[in-house]
Short mmCIF file of C-alpha atoms in Angstrom, two decimals:
data_model
loop_
_atom_site.label_atom_id
_atom_site.label_comp_id
_atom_site.label_asym_id
_atom_site.label_seq_id
_atom_site.Cartn_x
_atom_site.Cartn_y
_atom_site.Cartn_z
CA MET A 1 117.30 85.29 101.92
CA ASP A 2 113.79 84.64 103.23
CA SER A 3 112.17 87.38 105.22
CA PRO A 4 111.80 86.67 108.98
CA LEU A 5 108.19 87.81 108.49
CA ARG A 6 107.45 85.18 105.84
CA GLY A 7 104.29 83.24 106.53
CA LYS A 8 103.02 85.63 109.18
CA ASN A 9 99.71 87.51 109.01
CA ALA A 10 99.17 91.22 109.56
CA LEU A 11 96.31 93.54 110.33
CA ILE A 12 96.80 97.19 109.28
CA ILE A 13 94.34 99.70 110.65
CA GLY A 14 94.18 102.63 108.25
CA GLY A 15 95.69 100.51 105.52
CA THR A 16 94.04 101.92 102.42
CA SER A 17 95.92 105.21 102.04
CA GLY A 18 99.16 106.95 102.86
CA ILE A 19 101.58 105.25 105.23
CA GLY A 20 99.24 102.35 105.95
CA TYR A 21 98.78 101.47 102.30
CA ALA A 22 102.52 101.68 101.56
CA LEU A 23 103.20 99.41 104.55
CA ALA A 24 100.57 96.90 103.42
CA GLN A 25 102.20 96.63 100.02
CA ALA A 26 105.62 96.26 101.59
CA LEU A 27 104.48 93.45 103.86
CA LEU A 28 102.96 91.59 100.91
CA GLN A 29 106.43 91.72 99.36
CA GLN A 30 107.72 90.07 102.55
CA SER A 31 105.34 87.12 101.95
CA VAL A 32 103.01 88.24 104.75
CA SER A 33 99.24 87.72 104.52
CA VAL A 34 97.73 91.18 104.98
CA ILE A 35 94.30 92.42 106.01
CA VAL A 36 93.77 96.17 105.68
CA GLN A 37 90.99 98.20 107.26
CA GLY A 38 89.59 101.17 105.41
CA ARG A 39 86.68 103.50 106.02
CA THR A 40 85.14 103.23 102.56
CA TYR A 41 85.25 100.82 99.63
CA SER A 42 87.42 102.09 96.78
CA GLN A 43 89.10 101.02 93.56
CA ARG A 44 92.40 101.03 95.42
CA LEU A 45 91.03 98.62 98.04
CA GLU A 46 89.57 96.42 95.32
CA ALA A 47 92.93 96.33 93.50
CA PHE A 48 94.75 95.55 96.73
CA CYS A 49 92.41 92.65 97.55
CA SER A 50 92.95 91.17 94.09
CA GLN A 51 96.53 90.33 95.06
CA GLY A 52 97.39 87.05 96.69
CA ASN A 53 97.28 86.92 100.49
CA ALA A 54 95.46 90.27 100.66
CA ALA A 55 92.07 91.07 102.12
CA GLY A 56 90.16 94.12 103.30
CA ILE A 57 87.63 95.22 105.91
CA VAL A 58 85.49 98.27 105.27
CA CYS A 59 84.28 100.00 108.43
CA ASP A 60 84.21 103.42 110.11
CA LEU A 61 86.29 103.04 113.26
CA GLN A 62 84.45 105.91 114.90
CA ASN A 63 81.40 103.60 114.85
CA THR A 64 81.92 101.26 117.80
CA ALA A 65 79.47 98.77 116.30
CA TYR A 66 82.40 97.46 114.21
CA LEU A 67 84.74 97.11 117.19
CA ASP A 68 84.01 93.45 117.91
CA GLU A 69 84.85 92.43 114.33
CA ILE A 70 88.13 94.37 114.35
CA CYS A 71 89.09 92.99 117.77
CA ARG A 72 88.51 89.43 116.56
CA CYS A 73 90.89 90.10 113.65
CA ALA A 74 93.44 91.62 116.03
CA LYS A 75 93.30 88.59 118.32
CA ALA A 76 94.28 86.31 115.41
CA THR A 77 97.01 88.50 113.95
CA ASP A 78 100.78 88.10 114.26
CA ILE A 79 101.53 91.70 113.26
CA LEU A 80 99.35 94.60 114.35
CA CYS A 81 99.97 98.00 112.78
CA VAL A 82 97.77 100.99 113.60
CA ALA A 83 98.33 103.73 111.02
CA TYR A 84 95.06 105.46 111.76
CA GLY A 85 94.70 108.66 113.75
CA PRO A 86 92.68 111.72 112.65
CA PHE A 87 94.45 115.02 113.20
CA LEU A 88 92.80 117.86 115.11
CA GLN A 89 94.27 121.37 115.05
CA LYS A 90 92.47 123.65 117.49
CA PRO A 91 93.39 125.75 120.49
CA LEU A 92 92.37 124.21 123.78
CA ASP A 93 89.70 126.78 124.57
CA ALA A 94 88.06 126.03 121.19
CA THR A 95 88.15 122.21 121.52
CA THR A 96 84.71 120.86 122.27
CA ARG A 97 83.81 117.92 124.48
CA GLU A 98 82.84 115.92 121.40
CA GLU A 99 86.18 116.66 119.74
CA TRP A 100 88.08 115.59 122.85
CA ILE A 101 86.21 112.31 123.00
CA ALA A 102 86.59 111.55 119.31
CA THR A 103 90.27 112.54 119.14
CA VAL A 104 91.40 110.56 122.20
CA TYR A 105 89.30 107.57 121.15
CA ALA A 106 90.78 107.43 117.63
CA ASN A 107 94.37 108.14 118.62
CA LEU A 108 94.79 106.34 121.93
CA THR A 109 91.73 104.39 123.15
CA LEU A 110 91.20 102.42 119.92
CA PRO A 111 94.89 101.51 119.50
CA GLY A 112 94.92 100.44 123.17
CA ILE A 113 91.87 98.23 122.70
CA LEU A 114 93.38 96.60 119.63
CA VAL A 115 96.73 96.03 121.39
CA SER A 116 94.97 94.37 124.30
CA SER A 117 93.03 92.15 121.89
CA ALA A 118 96.14 91.18 119.95
CA LEU A 119 98.32 90.44 122.97
CA ALA A 120 96.43 87.33 124.13
CA GLY A 121 96.97 85.53 120.83
CA MET A 122 100.54 86.71 120.47
CA LYS A 123 101.34 85.60 124.01
CA ALA A 124 99.91 82.14 123.32
CA ARG A 125 101.85 81.81 120.02
CA LYS A 126 105.06 83.18 121.63
CA TRP A 127 105.54 85.69 118.80
CA GLY A 128 104.10 89.04 117.87
CA ARG A 129 104.89 92.47 116.42
CA ILE A 130 103.03 95.68 117.30
CA LEU A 131 103.73 98.91 115.47
CA LEU A 132 101.93 102.09 116.39
CA PHE A 133 102.32 105.66 115.11
CA GLY A 134 102.81 108.79 117.15
CA GLY A 135 102.63 112.30 115.79
CA THR A 136 105.31 114.78 114.78
CA GLU A 137 107.52 115.44 117.81
CA THR A 138 105.39 113.39 120.18
CA HIS A 139 108.44 111.26 120.94
CA ILE A 140 109.13 113.67 123.84
CA LEU A 141 106.92 115.21 126.52
CA ARG A 142 106.13 118.73 125.33
CA GLY A 143 103.27 121.18 124.91
CA PHE A 144 101.36 122.02 121.75
CA LYS A 145 99.80 125.43 121.08
CA THR A 146 97.21 124.48 118.53
CA ASN A 147 96.80 120.69 118.67
CA ALA A 148 96.96 119.82 122.37
CA ALA A 149 94.23 117.14 122.29
CA TYR A 150 95.87 115.27 119.41
CA GLY A 151 99.36 115.72 120.90
CA ALA A 152 98.25 114.42 124.31
CA ALA A 153 96.65 111.32 122.82
CA LYS A 154 99.68 110.57 120.59
CA THR A 155 102.08 111.05 123.50
CA GLY A 156 100.05 108.44 125.37
CA ILE A 157 100.81 105.97 122.58
CA LEU A 158 104.44 106.02 123.59
CA SER A 159 103.63 104.98 127.17
CA LEU A 160 101.53 102.16 125.75
CA VAL A 161 104.41 100.98 123.59
CA ARG A 162 106.88 101.03 126.48
CA SER A 163 104.40 99.17 128.70
CA VAL A 164 103.98 96.35 126.18
CA SER A 165 107.69 96.10 125.54
CA MET A 166 108.41 95.71 129.28
CA GLU A 167 105.79 93.07 129.99
CA TYR A 168 105.61 90.94 126.88
CA ALA A 169 109.19 90.63 125.59
CA ILE A 170 109.42 87.34 127.44
CA TYR A 171 106.69 85.99 125.13
CA GLY A 172 108.50 87.04 121.94
CA VAL A 173 106.30 90.08 121.47
CA THR A 174 107.73 93.50 120.51
CA ALA A 175 106.09 96.88 120.45
CA ASN A 176 107.53 99.98 118.74
CA ALA A 177 106.36 103.35 117.49
CA ILE A 178 107.29 105.64 114.65
CA CYS A 179 106.70 109.41 114.90
CA PRO A 180 106.59 110.61 111.30
CA GLY A 181 107.27 114.09 110.15
CA PHE A 182 105.11 115.81 107.57
CA THR A 183 104.40 113.04 105.07
CA ASP A 184 102.78 112.91 101.64
CA SER A 185 99.70 110.93 102.52
CA GLY A 186 98.23 111.14 99.03
CA LEU A 187 95.12 112.79 100.50
CA LEU A 188 96.39 116.40 100.71
CA SER A 189 95.13 119.27 98.60
CA ALA A 190 97.68 121.36 96.69
CA ARG A 191 97.40 124.04 99.39
CA GLU A 192 97.94 121.53 102.20
CA ARG A 193 100.91 120.00 100.41
CA LYS A 194 102.57 123.40 100.16
CA LYS A 195 101.80 124.24 103.79
CA TRP A 196 103.08 121.01 105.32
CA ALA A 197 106.09 120.69 102.98
CA ALA A 198 107.24 124.14 104.11
CA LYS A 199 107.46 122.89 107.69
CA ASN A 200 110.09 120.27 106.89
CA PRO A 201 113.73 121.42 107.05
CA ASP A 202 114.25 120.68 103.36
CA ARG A 203 110.79 121.98 102.35
CA GLN A 204 109.86 118.59 100.92
CA LEU A 205 107.19 116.15 102.13
CA ILE A 206 108.38 112.74 103.30
CA PRO A 207 107.44 109.88 100.92
CA PRO A 208 105.42 107.10 102.63
CA SER A 209 107.98 104.57 101.35
CA VAL A 210 110.59 106.08 103.72
CA ILE A 211 108.30 105.48 106.72
CA THR A 212 107.70 101.97 105.41
CA GLU A 213 111.43 101.22 105.37
CA ALA A 214 111.68 102.26 109.03
CA ALA A 215 108.61 100.13 109.82
CA LEU A 216 110.09 96.97 108.27
CA PHE A 217 113.35 97.61 110.15
CA LEU A 218 111.48 97.58 113.45
CA LEU A 219 109.19 94.65 112.56
CA LYS A 220 111.78 92.19 111.34
CA GLU A 221 113.99 91.79 114.39
CA GLY A 222 112.92 91.05 117.95
CA VAL A 223 115.90 92.99 119.36
CA TYR A 224 114.13 96.28 118.53
CA ASN A 225 111.59 96.60 121.32
CA GLY A 226 110.25 99.72 123.01
CA VAL A 227 111.78 101.88 120.30
CA ILE A 228 110.28 105.32 119.72
CA MET A 229 111.65 106.39 116.34
CA PRO A 230 111.16 109.90 114.92
CA VAL A 231 111.35 109.91 111.12
CA ASP A 232 110.99 113.62 110.47
CA LYS A 233 114.07 114.81 108.55
CA GLY A 234 115.37 116.41 111.72
CA TRP A 235 112.25 118.58 112.18
CA SER A 236 112.21 117.95 115.93
CA SER A 237 115.80 119.22 116.24
CA PHE A 238 115.54 121.93 113.59
CA TYR A 239 112.68 123.74 115.36
CA ARG A 240 113.73 123.26 118.96
#
């Protein structure tokens, strides 16, 4: 059976590693044309772009000089996935002004700008899929002892998703979010792997492919709209 995503095009922000890269590969398998954004040029990006219907953009998203180019791509895309969001772990009294600005920009402002850019084209074409990523246990309103700036920004993502789902469903556009647990991004040191794996209930990191399966589930059908899906092995319940 043909995929309902066949023939569509996708833009994946943060698509050259971890969850974003796994999702990019999965969408290619669904006969989607995929553009991935990455911060640096790499052999992995070169190999990805050698596949049919695959392309890449290299830019540092903290540099706003690239924002116009990314927004133009977002405006033309059918499927927008933002799998980018640098983590900051610091107590509030140690979080600097610069860290606040950078963290909120990367994790909330930038996704919001891209969503706004994408919506005009999706609305005109009467079809669109938006998938954003929250943080671990940001699917509920709660406090965070050591990562309040990051947690606040990621919690804001959920309000953004619900806002889009309410206003744009009539145009065939859906917006959903996944809140992953501690996942094997492929970028962790051995020490970090051990540390984050120990936080999961089964003491094992989540493979990116599991997050990808949840992503495809949400992207394929228009009935899933405004969904905030924790994929964390029960971490949010285990530690409550």
